Amino acid sequence: MFGYAVNFDVKNIKIAIYDQDKSELSRDFINSLKSSEYFNIVGFISKYDDVNKYLDQKIARCIVVIPSDLSTK
């Protein structure tokens, strides 16, 4: 019997948000990410050129891209 429990839950993943929609729906989605213990929002990206900077400099582990037509679809 193992004395320690193995836990594969990944928490506090550093993410950046690139919200192209800027709608109420996208804000609600971002708020749901904020309230999750699985994600830690480290920044908001305003232009596509910054995506690589966040990843290359290891500011974020991944980028959540919200497309501009999210609320219309």
PDB file of N, CA and C in Angstrom:
ATOM      1  N   MET A   1       0.854  -1.172   0.000  1.00  0.00           N
ATOM      2  CA  MET A   1       0.000   0.000   0.000  1.00  0.00           C
ATOM      3  C   MET A   1       0.902   1.238   0.000  1.00  0.00           C
ATOM      4  N   PHE A   2       0.536   2.219  -0.793  1.00  0.00           N
ATOM      5  CA  PHE A   2       1.316   3.448  -0.890  1.00  0.00           C
ATOM      6  C   PHE A   2       0.983   4.386   0.258  1.00  0.00           C
ATOM      7  N   GLY A   3       2.002   5.020   0.778  1.00  0.00           N
ATOM      8  CA  GLY A   3       1.810   5.977   1.858  1.00  0.00           C
ATOM      9  C   GLY A   3       1.399   7.355   1.366  1.00  0.00           C
ATOM     10  N   TYR A   4       1.568   7.605   0.078  1.00  0.00           N
ATOM     11  CA  TYR A   4       1.244   8.912  -0.491  1.00  0.00           C
ATOM     12  C   TYR A   4       0.246   8.721  -1.626  1.00  0.00           C
ATOM     13  N   ALA A   5      -0.687   9.619  -1.704  1.00  0.00           N
ATOM     14  CA  ALA A   5      -1.658   9.572  -2.794  1.00  0.00           C
ATOM     15  C   ALA A   5      -1.056  10.253  -4.013  1.00  0.00           C
ATOM     16  N   VAL A   6      -1.271   9.665  -5.163  1.00  0.00           N
ATOM     17  CA  VAL A   6      -0.815  10.273  -6.410  1.00  0.00           C
ATOM     18  C   VAL A   6      -1.962  11.105  -6.950  1.00  0.00           C
ATOM     19  N   ASN A   7      -1.668  12.344  -7.256  1.00  0.00           N
ATOM     20  CA  ASN A   7      -2.686  13.277  -7.730  1.00  0.00           C
ATOM     21  C   ASN A   7      -2.217  13.883  -9.040  1.00  0.00           C
ATOM     22  N   PHE A   8      -3.001  13.671 -10.096  1.00  0.00           N
ATOM     23  CA  PHE A   8      -2.635  14.185 -11.404  1.00  0.00           C
ATOM     24  C   PHE A   8      -3.420  15.442 -11.780  1.00  0.00           C
ATOM     25  N   ASP A   9      -4.121  16.029 -10.821  1.00  0.00           N
ATOM     26  CA  ASP A   9      -4.843  17.272 -11.101  1.00  0.00           C
ATOM     27  C   ASP A   9      -3.838  18.384 -11.392  1.00  0.00           C
ATOM     28  N   VAL A  10      -4.058  19.051 -12.476  1.00  0.00           N
ATOM     29  CA  VAL A  10      -3.205  20.187 -12.826  1.00  0.00           C
ATOM     30  C   VAL A  10      -3.971  21.446 -12.454  1.00  0.00           C
ATOM     31  N   LYS A  11      -3.347  22.281 -11.642  1.00  0.00           N
ATOM     32  CA  LYS A  11      -4.015  23.502 -11.183  1.00  0.00           C
ATOM     33  C   LYS A  11      -3.101  24.693 -11.405  1.00  0.00           C
ATOM     34  N   ASN A  12      -3.718  25.857 -11.420  1.00  0.00           N
ATOM     35  CA  ASN A  12      -3.004  27.127 -11.560  1.00  0.00           C
ATOM     36  C   ASN A  12      -2.161  27.198 -12.832  1.00  0.00           C
ATOM     37  N   ILE A  13      -2.731  26.759 -13.938  1.00  0.00           N
ATOM     38  CA  ILE A  13      -2.055  26.856 -15.224  1.00  0.00           C
ATOM     39  C   ILE A  13      -2.054  28.326 -15.643  1.00  0.00           C
ATOM     40  N   LYS A  14      -0.888  28.849 -15.947  1.00  0.00           N
ATOM     41  CA  LYS A  14      -0.779  30.247 -16.358  1.00  0.00           C
ATOM     42  C   LYS A  14      -1.297  30.391 -17.791  1.00  0.00           C
ATOM     43  N   ILE A  15      -2.342  31.203 -17.943  1.00  0.00           N
ATOM     44  CA  ILE A  15      -2.918  31.449 -19.266  1.00  0.00           C
ATOM     45  C   ILE A  15      -3.013  32.944 -19.510  1.00  0.00           C
ATOM     46  N   ALA A  16      -3.015  33.287 -20.783  1.00  0.00           N
ATOM     47  CA  ALA A  16      -3.290  34.664 -21.206  1.00  0.00           C
ATOM     48  C   ALA A  16      -4.524  34.618 -22.093  1.00  0.00           C
ATOM     49  N   ILE A  17      -5.269  35.683 -22.100  1.00  0.00           N
ATOM     50  CA  ILE A  17      -6.518  35.764 -22.847  1.00  0.00           C
ATOM     51  C   ILE A  17      -6.357  36.736 -24.007  1.00  0.00           C
ATOM     52  N   TYR A  18      -6.740  36.287 -25.202  1.00  0.00           N
ATOM     53  CA  TYR A  18      -6.794  37.157 -26.377  1.00  0.00           C
ATOM     54  C   TYR A  18      -8.257  37.209 -26.809  1.00  0.00           C
ATOM     55  N   ASP A  19      -8.975  38.190 -26.302  1.00  0.00           N
ATOM     56  CA  ASP A  19     -10.417  38.322 -26.537  1.00  0.00           C
ATOM     57  C   ASP A  19     -10.653  39.234 -27.733  1.00  0.00           C
ATOM     58  N   GLN A  20     -10.960  38.627 -28.860  1.00  0.00           N
ATOM     59  CA  GLN A  20     -11.243  39.399 -30.074  1.00  0.00           C
ATOM     60  C   GLN A  20     -12.711  39.799 -30.157  1.00  0.00           C
ATOM     61  N   ASP A  21     -13.557  39.161 -29.371  1.00  0.00           N
ATOM     62  CA  ASP A  21     -14.997  39.422 -29.417  1.00  0.00           C
ATOM     63  C   ASP A  21     -15.403  40.592 -28.528  1.00  0.00           C
ATOM     64  N   LYS A  22     -14.858  40.650 -27.334  1.00  0.00           N
ATOM     65  CA  LYS A  22     -15.157  41.715 -26.366  1.00  0.00           C
ATOM     66  C   LYS A  22     -16.664  41.895 -26.150  1.00  0.00           C
ATOM     67  N   SER A  23     -17.345  40.788 -26.027  1.00  0.00           N
ATOM     68  CA  SER A  23     -18.793  40.807 -25.835  1.00  0.00           C
ATOM     69  C   SER A  23     -19.122  40.393 -24.400  1.00  0.00           C
ATOM     70  N   GLU A  24     -20.385  40.489 -24.061  1.00  0.00           N
ATOM     71  CA  GLU A  24     -20.828  40.043 -22.740  1.00  0.00           C
ATOM     72  C   GLU A  24     -20.571  38.541 -22.580  1.00  0.00           C
ATOM     73  N   LEU A  25     -20.781  37.791 -23.652  1.00  0.00           N
ATOM     74  CA  LEU A  25     -20.546  36.352 -23.614  1.00  0.00           C
ATOM     75  C   LEU A  25     -19.071  36.033 -23.354  1.00  0.00           C
ATOM     76  N   SER A  26     -18.191  36.742 -24.029  1.00  0.00           N
ATOM     77  CA  SER A  26     -16.759  36.484 -23.817  1.00  0.00           C
ATOM     78  C   SER A  26     -16.333  36.905 -22.408  1.00  0.00           C
ATOM     79  N   ARG A  27     -16.886  37.983 -21.901  1.00  0.00           N
ATOM     80  CA  ARG A  27     -16.576  38.406 -20.528  1.00  0.00           C
ATOM     81  C   ARG A  27     -17.056  37.372 -19.514  1.00  0.00           C
ATOM     82  N   ASP A  28     -18.235  36.801 -19.748  1.00  0.00           N
ATOM     83  CA  ASP A  28     -18.743  35.744 -18.862  1.00  0.00           C
ATOM     84  C   ASP A  28     -17.823  34.526 -18.898  1.00  0.00           C
ATOM     85  N   PHE A  29     -17.355  34.185 -20.090  1.00  0.00           N
ATOM     86  CA  PHE A  29     -16.445  33.051 -20.218  1.00  0.00           C
ATOM     87  C   PHE A  29     -15.133  33.315 -19.473  1.00  0.00           C
ATOM     88  N   ILE A  30     -14.601  34.519 -19.620  1.00  0.00           N
ATOM     89  CA  ILE A  30     -13.365  34.889 -18.929  1.00  0.00           C
ATOM     90  C   ILE A  30     -13.569  34.842 -17.415  1.00  0.00           C
ATOM     91  N   ASN A  31     -14.708  35.313 -16.952  1.00  0.00           N
ATOM     92  CA  ASN A  31     -14.996  35.266 -15.510  1.00  0.00           C
ATOM     93  C   ASN A  31     -15.076  33.833 -15.001  1.00  0.00           C
ATOM     94  N   SER A  32     -15.579  32.920 -15.831  1.00  0.00           N
ATOM     95  CA  SER A  32     -15.619  31.518 -15.405  1.00  0.00           C
ATOM     96  C   SER A  32     -14.206  30.947 -15.309  1.00  0.00           C
ATOM     97  N   LEU A  33     -13.307  31.385 -16.179  1.00  0.00           N
ATOM     98  CA  LEU A  33     -11.909  30.954 -16.085  1.00  0.00           C
ATOM     99  C   LEU A  33     -11.251  31.535 -14.834  1.00  0.00           C
ATOM    100  N   LYS A  34     -11.563  32.799 -14.534  1.00  0.00           N
ATOM    101  CA  LYS A  34     -10.999  33.452 -13.346  1.00  0.00           C
ATOM    102  C   LYS A  34     -11.398  32.741 -12.070  1.00  0.00           C
ATOM    103  N   SER A  35     -12.624  32.271 -12.015  1.00  0.00           N
ATOM    104  CA  SER A  35     -13.119  31.656 -10.788  1.00  0.00           C
ATOM    105  C   SER A  35     -12.695  30.190 -10.656  1.00  0.00           C
ATOM    106  N   SER A  36     -12.065  29.661 -11.667  1.00  0.00           N
ATOM    107  CA  SER A  36     -11.606  28.275 -11.628  1.00  0.00           C
ATOM    108  C   SER A  36     -10.255  28.183 -10.931  1.00  0.00           C
ATOM    109  N   GLU A  37     -10.066  27.133 -10.148  1.00  0.00           N
ATOM    110  CA  GLU A  37      -8.778  26.925  -9.495  1.00  0.00           C
ATOM    111  C   GLU A  37      -7.759  26.308 -10.454  1.00  0.00           C
ATOM    112  N   TYR A  38      -8.202  25.970 -11.645  1.00  0.00           N
ATOM    113  CA  TYR A  38      -7.317  25.336 -12.613  1.00  0.00           C
ATOM    114  C   TYR A  38      -6.510  26.335 -13.435  1.00  0.00           C
ATOM    115  N   PHE A  39      -6.983  27.572 -13.504  1.00  0.00           N
ATOM    116  CA  PHE A  39      -6.325  28.567 -14.347  1.00  0.00           C
ATOM    117  C   PHE A  39      -5.929  29.795 -13.551  1.00  0.00           C
ATOM    118  N   ASN A  40      -4.815  30.377 -13.937  1.00  0.00           N
ATOM    119  CA  ASN A  40      -4.332  31.625 -13.372  1.00  0.00           C
ATOM    120  C   ASN A  40      -4.101  32.571 -14.544  1.00  0.00           C
ATOM    121  N   ILE A  41      -4.962  33.556 -14.698  1.00  0.00           N
ATOM    122  CA  ILE A  41      -4.848  34.482 -15.816  1.00  0.00           C
ATOM    123  C   ILE A  41      -3.717  35.464 -15.521  1.00  0.00           C
ATOM    124  N   VAL A  42      -2.696  35.424 -16.380  1.00  0.00           N
ATOM    125  CA  VAL A  42      -1.507  36.256 -16.163  1.00  0.00           C
ATOM    126  C   VAL A  42      -1.473  37.477 -17.076  1.00  0.00           C
ATOM    127  N   GLY A  43      -2.427  37.580 -17.989  1.00  0.00           N
ATOM    128  CA  GLY A  43      -2.437  38.752 -18.854  1.00  0.00           C
ATOM    129  C   GLY A  43      -3.538  38.705 -19.891  1.00  0.00           C
ATOM    130  N   PHE A  44      -3.793  39.880 -20.451  1.00  0.00           N
ATOM    131  CA  PHE A  44      -4.758  40.018 -21.531  1.00  0.00           C
ATOM    132  C   PHE A  44      -4.018  40.570 -22.742  1.00  0.00           C
ATOM    133  N   ILE A  45      -4.182  39.919 -23.863  1.00  0.00           N
ATOM    134  CA  ILE A  45      -3.468  40.283 -25.084  1.00  0.00           C
ATOM    135  C   ILE A  45      -4.394  41.119 -25.948  1.00  0.00           C
ATOM    136  N   SER A  46      -3.870  42.219 -26.470  1.00  0.00           N
ATOM    137  CA  SER A  46      -4.703  43.099 -27.295  1.00  0.00           C
ATOM    138  C   SER A  46      -4.382  43.004 -28.783  1.00  0.00           C
ATOM    139  N   LYS A  47      -3.237  42.387 -29.126  1.00  0.00           N
ATOM    140  CA  LYS A  47      -2.894  42.228 -30.537  1.00  0.00           C
ATOM    141  C   LYS A  47      -2.188  40.898 -30.748  1.00  0.00           C
ATOM    142  N   TYR A  48      -2.383  40.334 -31.916  1.00  0.00           N
ATOM    143  CA  TYR A  48      -1.875  38.997 -32.214  1.00  0.00           C
ATOM    144  C   TYR A  48      -0.359  38.899 -32.051  1.00  0.00           C
ATOM    145  N   ASP A  49       0.351  39.959 -32.342  1.00  0.00           N
ATOM    146  CA  ASP A  49       1.817  39.941 -32.256  1.00  0.00           C
ATOM    147  C   ASP A  49       2.325  39.601 -30.859  1.00  0.00           C
ATOM    148  N   ASP A  50       1.523  39.832 -29.835  1.00  0.00           N
ATOM    149  CA  ASP A  50       1.943  39.560 -28.457  1.00  0.00           C
ATOM    150  C   ASP A  50       1.784  38.099 -28.049  1.00  0.00           C
ATOM    151  N   VAL A  51       1.084  37.301 -28.853  1.00  0.00           N
ATOM    152  CA  VAL A  51       0.868  35.893 -28.510  1.00  0.00           C
ATOM    153  C   VAL A  51       2.199  35.176 -28.343  1.00  0.00           C
ATOM    154  N   ASN A  52       3.084  35.296 -29.313  1.00  0.00           N
ATOM    155  CA  ASN A  52       4.380  34.614 -29.239  1.00  0.00           C
ATOM    156  C   ASN A  52       5.232  35.126 -28.085  1.00  0.00           C
ATOM    157  N   LYS A  53       5.139  36.410 -27.788  1.00  0.00           N
ATOM    158  CA  LYS A  53       5.909  36.967 -26.671  1.00  0.00           C
ATOM    159  C   LYS A  53       5.524  36.276 -25.367  1.00  0.00           C
ATOM    160  N   TYR A  54       4.234  36.121 -25.143  1.00  0.00           N
ATOM    161  CA  TYR A  54       3.759  35.477 -23.913  1.00  0.00           C
ATOM    162  C   TYR A  54       4.232  34.031 -23.820  1.00  0.00           C
ATOM    163  N   LEU A  55       4.251  33.345 -24.952  1.00  0.00           N
ATOM    164  CA  LEU A  55       4.676  31.950 -24.941  1.00  0.00           C
ATOM    165  C   LEU A  55       6.196  31.820 -24.900  1.00  0.00           C
ATOM    166  N   ASP A  56       6.895  32.589 -25.712  1.00  0.00           N
ATOM    167  CA  ASP A  56       8.359  32.502 -25.774  1.00  0.00           C
ATOM    168  C   ASP A  56       9.019  32.898 -24.462  1.00  0.00           C
ATOM    169  N   GLN A  57       8.484  33.910 -23.813  1.00  0.00           N
ATOM    170  CA  GLN A  57       9.055  34.370 -22.554  1.00  0.00           C
ATOM    171  C   GLN A  57       8.490  33.606 -21.347  1.00  0.00           C
ATOM    172  N   LYS A  58       7.683  32.597 -21.647  1.00  0.00           N
ATOM    173  CA  LYS A  58       7.075  31.744 -20.615  1.00  0.00           C
ATOM    174  C   LYS A  58       6.264  32.518 -19.579  1.00  0.00           C
ATOM    175  N   ILE A  59       5.660  33.607 -20.057  1.00  0.00           N
ATOM    176  CA  ILE A  59       4.736  34.360 -19.204  1.00  0.00           C
ATOM    177  C   ILE A  59       3.469  33.533 -18.996  1.00  0.00           C
ATOM    178  N   ALA A  60       3.046  32.845 -20.059  1.00  0.00           N
ATOM    179  CA  ALA A  60       1.868  31.979 -20.023  1.00  0.00           C
ATOM    180  C   ALA A  60       2.216  30.632 -20.633  1.00  0.00           C
ATOM    181  N   ARG A  61       1.542  29.599 -20.150  1.00  0.00           N
ATOM    182  CA  ARG A  61       1.740  28.255 -20.711  1.00  0.00           C
ATOM    183  C   ARG A  61       0.865  28.044 -21.944  1.00  0.00           C
ATOM    184  N   CYS A  62      -0.255  28.765 -22.010  1.00  0.00           N
ATOM    185  CA  CYS A  62      -1.118  28.690 -23.187  1.00  0.00           C
ATOM    186  C   CYS A  62      -1.924  29.980 -23.307  1.00  0.00           C
ATOM    187  N   ILE A  63      -2.454  30.165 -24.499  1.00  0.00           N
ATOM    188  CA  ILE A  63      -3.247  31.355 -24.813  1.00  0.00           C
ATOM    189  C   ILE A  63      -4.664  30.899 -25.135  1.00  0.00           C
ATOM    190  N   VAL A  64      -5.634  31.527 -24.503  1.00  0.00           N
ATOM    191  CA  VAL A  64      -7.027  31.286 -24.836  1.00  0.00           C
ATOM    192  C   VAL A  64      -7.438  32.365 -25.828  1.00  0.00           C
ATOM    193  N   VAL A  65      -7.758  31.940 -27.050  1.00  0.00           N
ATOM    194  CA  VAL A  65      -8.159  32.883 -28.097  1.00  0.00           C
ATOM    195  C   VAL A  65      -9.670  32.808 -28.238  1.00  0.00           C
ATOM    196  N   ILE A  66     -10.322  33.929 -28.019  1.00  0.00           N
ATOM    197  CA  ILE A  66     -11.769  34.023 -28.191  1.00  0.00           C
ATOM    198  C   ILE A  66     -12.001  34.713 -29.521  1.00  0.00           C
ATOM    199  N   PRO A  67     -12.573  34.000 -30.497  1.00  0.00           N
ATOM    200  CA  PRO A  67     -12.728  34.571 -31.830  1.00  0.00           C
ATOM    201  C   PRO A  67     -13.725  35.738 -31.863  1.00  0.00           C
ATOM    202  N   SER A  68     -13.556  36.578 -32.842  1.00  0.00           N
ATOM    203  CA  SER A  68     -14.370  37.791 -32.945  1.00  0.00           C
ATOM    204  C   SER A  68     -15.849  37.502 -33.206  1.00  0.00           C
ATOM    205  N   ASP A  69     -16.160  36.321 -33.698  1.00  0.00           N
ATOM    206  CA  ASP A  69     -17.557  35.999 -34.004  1.00  0.00           C
ATOM    207  C   ASP A  69     -18.195  35.063 -32.975  1.00  0.00           C
ATOM    208  N   LEU A  70     -17.598  34.957 -31.799  1.00  0.00           N
ATOM    209  CA  LEU A  70     -18.131  34.046 -30.770  1.00  0.00           C
ATOM    210  C   LEU A  70     -19.584  34.365 -30.429  1.00  0.00           C
ATOM    211  N   SER A  71     -19.885  35.611 -30.171  1.00  0.00           N
ATOM    212  CA  SER A  71     -21.231  35.963 -29.726  1.00  0.00           C
ATOM    213  C   SER A  71     -22.276  35.856 -30.833  1.00  0.00           C
ATOM    214  N   THR A  72     -21.849  35.945 -32.067  1.00  0.00           N
ATOM    215  CA  THR A  72     -22.819  35.837 -33.168  1.00  0.00           C
ATOM    216  C   THR A  72     -23.094  34.389 -33.550  1.00  0.00           C
ATOM    217  N   LYS A  73     -22.159  33.514 -33.238  1.00  0.00           N
ATOM    218  CA  LYS A  73     -22.362  32.096 -33.562  1.00  0.00           C
ATOM    219  C   LYS A  73     -23.025  31.402 -32.397  1.00  0.00           C
TER     220      LYS A  73
END
